Every structure is written in structure tokens, then in C-alpha cells.
CSV table of C-alpha atoms and ligand atoms in Angstrom, one decimal:
chain,number,residue,atom,x,y,z
A,1,MET,CA,-172.9,-92.8,73.6
A,2,ASP,CA,-171.3,-90.9,76.4
A,3,TYR,CA,-173.7,-91.4,79.0
A,4,ILE,CA,-175.1,-94.9,78.3
A,5,ALA,CA,-172.9,-97.0,75.9
A,6,ASN,CA,-169.4,-96.1,77.1
A,7,PRO,CA,-170.0,-96.9,80.8
A,8,LEU,CA,-171.7,-100.0,79.6
A,9,LEU,CA,-168.9,-101.0,77.6
A,10,THR,CA,-166.5,-100.2,80.3
A,11,CYS,CA,-168.4,-102.3,82.7
A,12,LEU,CA,-168.4,-105.2,80.2
A,13,PHE,CA,-164.6,-104.7,80.0
A,14,LEU,CA,-164.2,-105.1,83.7
A,15,VAL,CA,-166.6,-108.0,83.9
A,16,LEU,CA,-164.7,-109.8,81.2
A,17,LEU,CA,-161.3,-109.0,82.7
A,18,TRP,CA,-162.5,-110.7,85.8
A,19,LEU,CA,-164.2,-113.8,84.1
A,20,GLN,CA,-160.9,-114.5,82.0
A,21,TRP,CA,-158.8,-114.3,85.2
A,22,ARG,CA,-161.2,-116.6,86.9
A,23,PHE,CA,-162.0,-119.0,84.2
A,24,PRO,CA,-159.1,-118.9,81.6
A,25,LEU,CA,-159.6,-120.5,78.4
A,26,ARG,CA,-156.1,-120.5,77.0
A,27,ARG,CA,-152.9,-120.6,78.8
A,28,GLN,CA,-151.2,-117.2,78.7
A,29,HIS,CA,-147.5,-117.2,77.8
A,30,PHE,CA,-146.6,-113.5,78.5
A,31,SER,CA,-147.1,-111.1,81.4
A,32,VAL,CA,-150.7,-110.0,81.5
A,33,LEU,CA,-150.1,-106.7,83.1
A,34,HIS,CA,-147.2,-105.8,80.6
A,35,ARG,CA,-149.8,-106.7,77.7
A,36,LEU,CA,-152.5,-104.7,79.3
A,37,VAL,CA,-150.5,-101.6,79.5
A,38,ARG,CA,-149.1,-102.0,76.0
A,39,ASN,CA,-152.5,-102.7,74.5
A,40,PHE,CA,-154.0,-99.8,76.4
A,41,VAL,CA,-151.3,-97.2,75.3
A,42,LEU,CA,-151.6,-98.4,71.8
A,43,SER,CA,-155.3,-97.9,71.9
A,44,ILE,CA,-155.2,-94.3,73.1
A,45,PRO,CA,-155.3,-92.7,69.5
A,46,GLY,CA,-157.8,-95.1,68.5
A,47,PHE,CA,-160.1,-94.1,71.4
A,48,ALA,CA,-159.6,-90.5,70.5
A,49,LEU,CA,-160.5,-91.3,66.9
A,50,VAL,CA,-163.6,-93.2,67.8
A,51,ARG,CA,-164.8,-90.5,70.4
A,52,PHE,CA,-164.1,-87.6,67.9
A,53,ALA,CA,-164.4,-89.1,64.2
A,54,MET,CA,-165.4,-92.7,64.2
A,55,LEU,CA,-169.0,-92.0,65.3
A,56,PRO,CA,-169.5,-88.3,64.8
A,57,ILE,CA,-168.8,-88.6,61.0
A,58,PRO,CA,-170.9,-91.7,60.4
A,59,ILE,CA,-173.7,-90.2,62.5
A,60,ALA,CA,-173.7,-87.0,60.6
A,61,ILE,CA,-173.7,-89.0,57.4
A,62,ALA,CA,-176.9,-91.0,58.9
A,63,ILE,CA,-178.6,-87.8,59.6
A,64,TRP,CA,-177.8,-86.3,56.2
A,65,ALA,CA,-178.9,-89.7,54.5
A,66,SER,CA,-182.3,-89.8,56.4
A,67,ASP,CA,-183.0,-86.2,55.6
A,68,ARG,CA,-182.2,-86.6,51.9
A,69,HIS,CA,-183.9,-89.9,51.7
A,70,VAL,CA,-180.5,-91.5,50.6
A,71,GLY,CA,-179.9,-95.4,51.2
A,72,LEU,CA,-181.5,-98.6,51.0
A,73,LEU,CA,-183.5,-98.3,54.4
A,74,ASN,CA,-184.8,-95.0,53.4
A,75,TRP,CA,-186.0,-96.1,50.0
A,76,PHE,CA,-188.0,-98.9,51.5
A,77,PRO,CA,-189.9,-98.0,54.7
A,78,LEU,CA,-190.1,-100.9,57.0
A,79,PRO,CA,-191.8,-101.3,60.4
A,80,ALA,CA,-189.4,-100.3,63.2
A,81,TRP,CA,-188.6,-104.1,64.2
A,82,ALA,CA,-187.7,-105.0,60.7
A,83,VAL,CA,-185.3,-101.9,60.6
A,84,VAL,CA,-183.7,-103.2,63.7
A,85,ILE,CA,-183.0,-106.8,62.2
A,86,ALA,CA,-182.1,-105.3,58.8
A,87,THR,CA,-179.4,-102.9,60.3
A,88,PHE,CA,-177.9,-105.8,62.4
A,89,LEU,CA,-177.8,-108.1,59.4
A,90,LEU,CA,-176.6,-105.6,56.6
A,91,MET,CA,-174.0,-104.1,58.8
A,92,ASP,CA,-172.7,-107.2,60.5
A,93,TYR,CA,-172.5,-108.8,57.0
A,94,ALA,CA,-170.7,-105.7,55.5
A,95,TYR,CA,-168.3,-105.8,58.3
A,96,TRP,CA,-167.6,-109.5,57.6
A,97,TRP,CA,-166.4,-108.3,54.3
A,98,TRP,CA,-164.5,-105.5,55.8
A,99,HIS,CA,-162.5,-107.8,58.1
A,100,TRP,CA,-161.8,-110.1,55.1
A,101,ALA,CA,-160.6,-107.1,53.1
A,102,MET,CA,-158.3,-106.1,56.1
A,103,HIS,CA,-156.6,-109.5,55.7
A,104,MET,CA,-156.5,-109.6,52.0
A,105,VAL,CA,-155.6,-106.2,50.9
A,106,PRO,CA,-151.9,-105.7,51.5
A,107,LEU,CA,-152.3,-102.0,52.4
A,108,PHE,CA,-154.9,-102.6,55.0
A,109,TRP,CA,-153.1,-105.7,56.3
A,110,ARG,CA,-150.0,-103.5,57.2
A,111,PHE,CA,-152.4,-101.7,59.8
A,112,HIS,CA,-154.5,-104.7,60.8
A,113,ASN,CA,-151.1,-106.8,61.5
A,114,VAL,CA,-150.6,-104.8,64.5
A,115,HIS,CA,-153.8,-106.2,66.2
A,116,HIS,CA,-152.8,-109.7,65.2
A,117,THR,CA,-149.2,-109.4,66.5
A,118,ASP,CA,-150.5,-109.8,70.1
A,119,LEU,CA,-148.8,-112.9,71.4
A,120,ASP,CA,-151.6,-113.9,73.8
A,121,LEU,CA,-155.1,-113.1,73.3
A,122,ASP,CA,-157.5,-111.6,75.8
A,123,VAL,CA,-160.0,-108.8,76.2
A,124,SER,CA,-157.3,-106.2,76.1
A,125,THR,CA,-156.5,-107.3,72.5
A,126,ALA,CA,-159.8,-105.9,71.5
A,127,ALA,CA,-158.5,-102.4,72.1
A,128,ARG,CA,-155.2,-103.1,70.3
A,129,PHE,CA,-155.8,-101.2,67.0
A,130,HIS,CA,-153.4,-99.1,65.1
A,131,PHE,CA,-154.9,-95.8,64.6
A,132,GLY,CA,-154.4,-96.3,60.8
A,133,ASP,CA,-156.6,-99.2,60.9
A,134,MET,CA,-159.2,-97.1,62.6
A,135,ILE,CA,-159.1,-94.5,60.0
A,136,PHE,CA,-159.8,-96.9,57.2
A,137,SER,CA,-162.7,-98.1,59.2
A,138,ILE,CA,-164.3,-94.7,59.5
A,139,ALA,CA,-164.2,-94.5,55.9
A,140,PHE,CA,-165.8,-98.0,55.4
A,141,LEU,CA,-168.5,-97.4,58.1
A,142,SER,CA,-169.4,-94.0,56.6
A,143,LEU,CA,-169.8,-95.5,53.0
A,144,ALA,CA,-171.8,-98.4,54.7
A,145,VAL,CA,-174.3,-96.1,56.8
A,146,MET,CA,-174.9,-94.2,53.4
A,147,ILE,CA,-175.4,-97.1,51.1
A,148,PHE,CA,-177.7,-98.8,53.6
A,149,GLY,CA,-179.4,-95.5,54.9
A,150,ILE,CA,-179.0,-96.8,58.6
A,151,PRO,CA,-181.0,-94.5,60.9
A,152,PRO,CA,-178.8,-92.5,63.3
A,153,ILE,CA,-180.2,-94.2,66.5
A,154,MET,CA,-179.7,-97.8,64.9
A,155,LEU,CA,-176.1,-96.8,64.1
A,156,VAL,CA,-175.3,-96.1,67.7
A,157,ILE,CA,-177.2,-99.2,69.0
A,158,PHE,CA,-175.5,-101.4,66.2
A,159,PHE,CA,-172.0,-99.9,67.0
A,160,THR,CA,-172.3,-100.4,70.8
A,161,THR,CA,-173.4,-104.0,70.2
A,162,PHE,CA,-170.4,-104.4,67.6
A,163,GLU,CA,-167.9,-103.2,70.3
A,164,ALA,CA,-169.3,-105.3,73.1
A,165,ALA,CA,-169.3,-108.4,70.7
A,166,THR,CA,-165.6,-107.5,69.9
A,167,LEU,CA,-164.8,-107.3,73.6
A,168,PHE,CA,-166.4,-110.7,74.1
A,169,HIS,CA,-165.0,-112.7,71.5
A,170,HIS,CA,-161.4,-111.4,72.2
A,171,SER,CA,-161.7,-112.4,75.8
A,172,ASN,CA,-160.0,-115.5,77.3
A,173,TRP,CA,-163.1,-116.6,79.0
A,174,ARG,CA,-163.7,-120.3,79.1
A,175,LEU,CA,-167.4,-120.7,78.6
A,176,PRO,CA,-169.0,-123.8,79.8
A,177,ILE,CA,-168.8,-125.8,76.5
A,178,GLU,CA,-172.7,-126.5,76.5
A,179,LEU,CA,-173.2,-122.6,76.7
A,180,GLU,CA,-170.7,-122.2,74.1
A,181,ARG,CA,-172.3,-124.7,71.6
A,182,ILE,CA,-175.7,-122.8,72.1
A,183,LEU,CA,-174.1,-119.5,71.5
A,184,ASN,CA,-172.2,-121.0,68.5
A,185,LEU,CA,-175.5,-121.4,66.8
A,186,LEU,CA,-175.9,-117.6,66.8
A,187,MET,CA,-172.6,-115.7,67.4
A,188,VAL,CA,-168.9,-115.5,67.4
A,189,THR,CA,-167.3,-116.9,70.7
A,190,PRO,CA,-164.0,-116.7,72.2
A,191,ARG,CA,-163.1,-120.2,70.9
A,192,MET,CA,-164.0,-119.3,67.5
A,193,HIS,CA,-162.1,-116.1,67.4
A,194,GLY,CA,-159.1,-117.6,69.2
A,195,ILE,CA,-158.6,-119.9,65.9
A,196,HIS,CA,-158.5,-116.6,64.0
A,197,HIS,CA,-155.7,-115.1,65.8
A,198,SER,CA,-153.7,-118.4,65.3
A,199,ILE,CA,-150.1,-118.3,63.4
A,200,VAL,CA,-151.2,-121.0,61.1
A,201,GLN,CA,-152.4,-118.8,58.2
A,202,ARG,CA,-155.1,-121.1,57.0
A,203,GLU,CA,-156.7,-120.8,60.6
A,204,THR,CA,-156.2,-116.9,60.5
A,205,ASN,CA,-158.0,-116.9,57.2
A,206,SER,CA,-161.2,-118.3,58.9
A,207,ASN,CA,-163.7,-117.0,61.4
A,208,TRP,CA,-164.0,-113.5,59.9
A,209,GLY,CA,-167.3,-112.8,61.7
A,210,THR,CA,-167.9,-110.1,64.5
A,211,ILE,CA,-171.5,-110.6,65.9
A,212,PHE,CA,-173.2,-113.5,63.9
A,213,CYS,CA,-171.3,-116.7,63.0
A,214,TRP,CA,-173.6,-117.2,60.2
A,215,TRP,CA,-171.5,-115.4,57.4
A,216,ASP,CA,-168.6,-117.8,57.9
A,217,LYS,CA,-171.0,-120.7,57.7
A,218,LEU,CA,-172.2,-119.2,54.5
A,219,HIS,CA,-168.9,-118.7,52.9
A,220,ARG,CA,-167.5,-122.0,54.4
A,221,THR,CA,-164.9,-120.1,56.4
A,222,LEU,CA,-166.0,-121.3,59.8
A,223,ARG,CA,-163.4,-123.4,61.7
A,224,ARG,CA,-164.0,-125.1,65.1
A,225,ASP,CA,-161.7,-127.9,64.8
A,226,VAL,CA,-158.7,-126.5,66.6
A,227,PRO,CA,-158.4,-126.9,70.4
A,228,GLN,CA,-157.5,-123.8,72.1
A,229,ASP,CA,-154.3,-125.2,73.6
A,230,ALA,CA,-152.9,-126.1,70.2
A,231,VAL,CA,-153.4,-122.6,69.0
A,232,THR,CA,-150.1,-120.4,69.0
A,233,VAL,CA,-151.5,-116.9,69.0
A,234,GLY,CA,-149.8,-114.2,66.8
A,235,VAL,CA,-148.5,-113.5,63.3
A,236,ALA,CA,-145.7,-116.1,62.2
A,237,ALA,CA,-143.0,-113.6,61.4
A,238,TYR,CA,-143.6,-111.3,64.3
A,239,ARG,CA,-143.1,-113.3,67.3
A,240,ASP,CA,-140.1,-111.7,69.1
A,241,GLU,CA,-141.4,-109.6,71.9
A,242,HIS,CA,-138.4,-107.1,71.6
A,243,GLU,CA,-139.8,-106.2,68.0
A,244,LEU,CA,-143.2,-105.5,69.5
A,245,THR,CA,-142.6,-102.5,71.6
A,246,LEU,CA,-144.9,-99.5,71.4
A,247,GLY,CA,-142.7,-97.6,69.0
A,248,LYS,CA,-142.2,-100.5,66.8
A,249,LEU,CA,-145.8,-101.2,66.8
A,250,PHE,CA,-146.9,-97.8,65.7
A,251,ALA,CA,-144.1,-98.0,63.0
A,252,LEU,CA,-144.8,-101.4,61.8
A,253,PRO,CA,-147.4,-100.5,59.0
A,254,PHE,CA,-144.7,-98.3,57.5
A,255,ARG,CA,-142.0,-100.8,57.4
A,256,GLN,CA,-141.4,-103.6,54.8
A,257,GLN,CA,-143.7,-106.5,55.7
A,258,ARG,CA,-142.5,-110.0,56.2
A,259,ALA,CA,-143.8,-113.1,54.4
A,260,TRP,CA,-145.9,-115.4,56.6
A,261,ARG,CA,-143.0,-117.4,58.0
A,262,LEU,CA,-141.5,-118.4,61.1
A,263,PRO,CA,-138.0,-116.7,61.8
A,264,ASP,CA,-136.3,-119.9,60.7
A,265,GLY,CA,-138.2,-119.6,57.4
A,266,GLU,CA,-140.5,-122.4,58.1
A,267,ILE,CA,-144.3,-122.0,57.2
A,268,PRO,CA,-146.4,-123.0,60.3
A,269,GLU,CA,-148.9,-125.8,59.5
A,270,ARG,CA,-150.8,-128.1,61.5
A,271,ALA,CA,-150.2,-131.7,60.9
A,272,VAL,CA,-153.0,-133.4,62.4
A,273,GLN,CA,-156.6,-132.0,62.4
A,274,SER,CA,-158.8,-132.8,65.3
A,275,ALA,CA,-162.6,-133.3,65.5
A,276,ASP,CA,-164.7,-130.2,65.8
A,277,GLU,CA,-164.8,-129.5,69.2
A,278,LEU,CA,-168.1,-127.9,69.4
A,279,ALA,CA,-170.1,-130.4,67.2
A,280,GLU,CA,-172.5,-132.8,69.1
B,301,ZN,ZN1,-158.4,-110.2,62.1
């Protein structure tokens, strides 16, 4: 992780930073530098957690599970290629449910809310997680690794891919629509995830996937019918920049949570639905 995965992820971050600057997808409404700094500082405790707990704990559990023969993949020995496929399918689908729970369980939402309060969406949003969000994630990841019996090496490979996918779909890079259509058969793209960050709650409650887009197809929660410039990014009740300073963001999960309404009490809705931008 330290010698291969982290340098790779750092390179990907820089490449996406350049691509989104060169080929922007959505119009940005707030200072990029300001947000970059804020998201970076907010993510520092998260980075420390990933390095010292997020991976070491689940990896220790994965080693323990393979020694003790615990978990699905340890009970049913499969050829190596099948283990790779099974790991990606099982883990990504488990994360789909986990992301759903982050939004639906009020305690989890308090923390995940911080991620969604970003008023523009770009590759730096991928790092904007409250450390509380990460702590819950460690517990979830550990449990999933134990139940599925994920081999330690596969855990590292999956986790790196998962982080790369997260960077990619948060980025504000305008992929050529033909390329996006092809990728959309397989994976979550920036346009898809952009809709998940909308202030319209019905749109936020869609596109929960991280790597593959199939789970949203399966659950009928896939939405691609909102053009990117029609998306207002953020959480309806938290749209005042002065309320989203670093100190207030760290404290946000511990404050009373506001209902999903704009400051004037209105519930954001979309009157006209346009056609699926990505359908042929
Ligand atoms: Zn989310």
C-alpha cells in the first residue's frame, strides 16, 4: 500500500485534477482553491485513520480469517480468477448497501452529511469525509472481510481500486459522451455520481454504487435523466458557505440535524424530467 498503491492513487488524483481543469463537466460556483484547501484539511484525520486503522485492522482480520478458515471464500475454495471476481462483486455490492445505510440510518447520515455539504463537486470531494464516517466504515469493512473471507492480498487490491473509483466518479471531468456511454454499462461515472450529490432528495437517493453501476440497475435506483448543469450540488438545508467552515463541519454531526429543506422552507424538487442523457 505504501510503496505502490498510495503513489498510484496520488498520481491518479493529480491527473484527474488536471483533466477536470482542462475539460470541466459542471460549472463550478465557488473558489476551487478554497474548497481544495478545506477538503484537504478536513480529510487529514481521515487519511491518518486509513493509514493506521482502516487498512491494518481489516487486513489483520483477513489474515486471521484465512488462518482459521473463517468466511465464505475460505469455506469454498475457488480458482484464483474466481476469487478475484467474487471479491469485487461481493465487496462492491456490500458497499452499495453500506452507502445506502449511510443515508438512511440517521446516526450514520449525521457524519456522511459532511461529505455531501460540498457546494461544488470535484476530485477533492472524494477526500472530504468526516473522521466519524471513516470510523463507521472501518467497522463495516472489517465485518464484510470476515463474513466473506476475503484474502489479505485481494483486500488491498480491492481497496485500492475502490479508492481509485471514488476519485474518478467524484471528479468534474467531462468524459466524451460516447466513452461515458460505454463506461456506463460497467461502472459509476462522474455524471452518474453528480446526480447523487444533488440537493433534490429523490436524486440524492439514487446512484449509490461505487465501482459497478449494476447494483443500482438491480435495485432500480439508477438515475441518468438529469443534465449536469441542472444539478445543484449540496444538501438543501446546508447551503450557506459561512456555515460550512472547517470548525463547523467537524462539529456538524454533533449538532441538531436540519430537515431536507431550503432555508426558505421550500422542498427542492425538479418540475420537468428530461430524457436519459446516456441512453441511445
Ligand atoms: Zn453519498
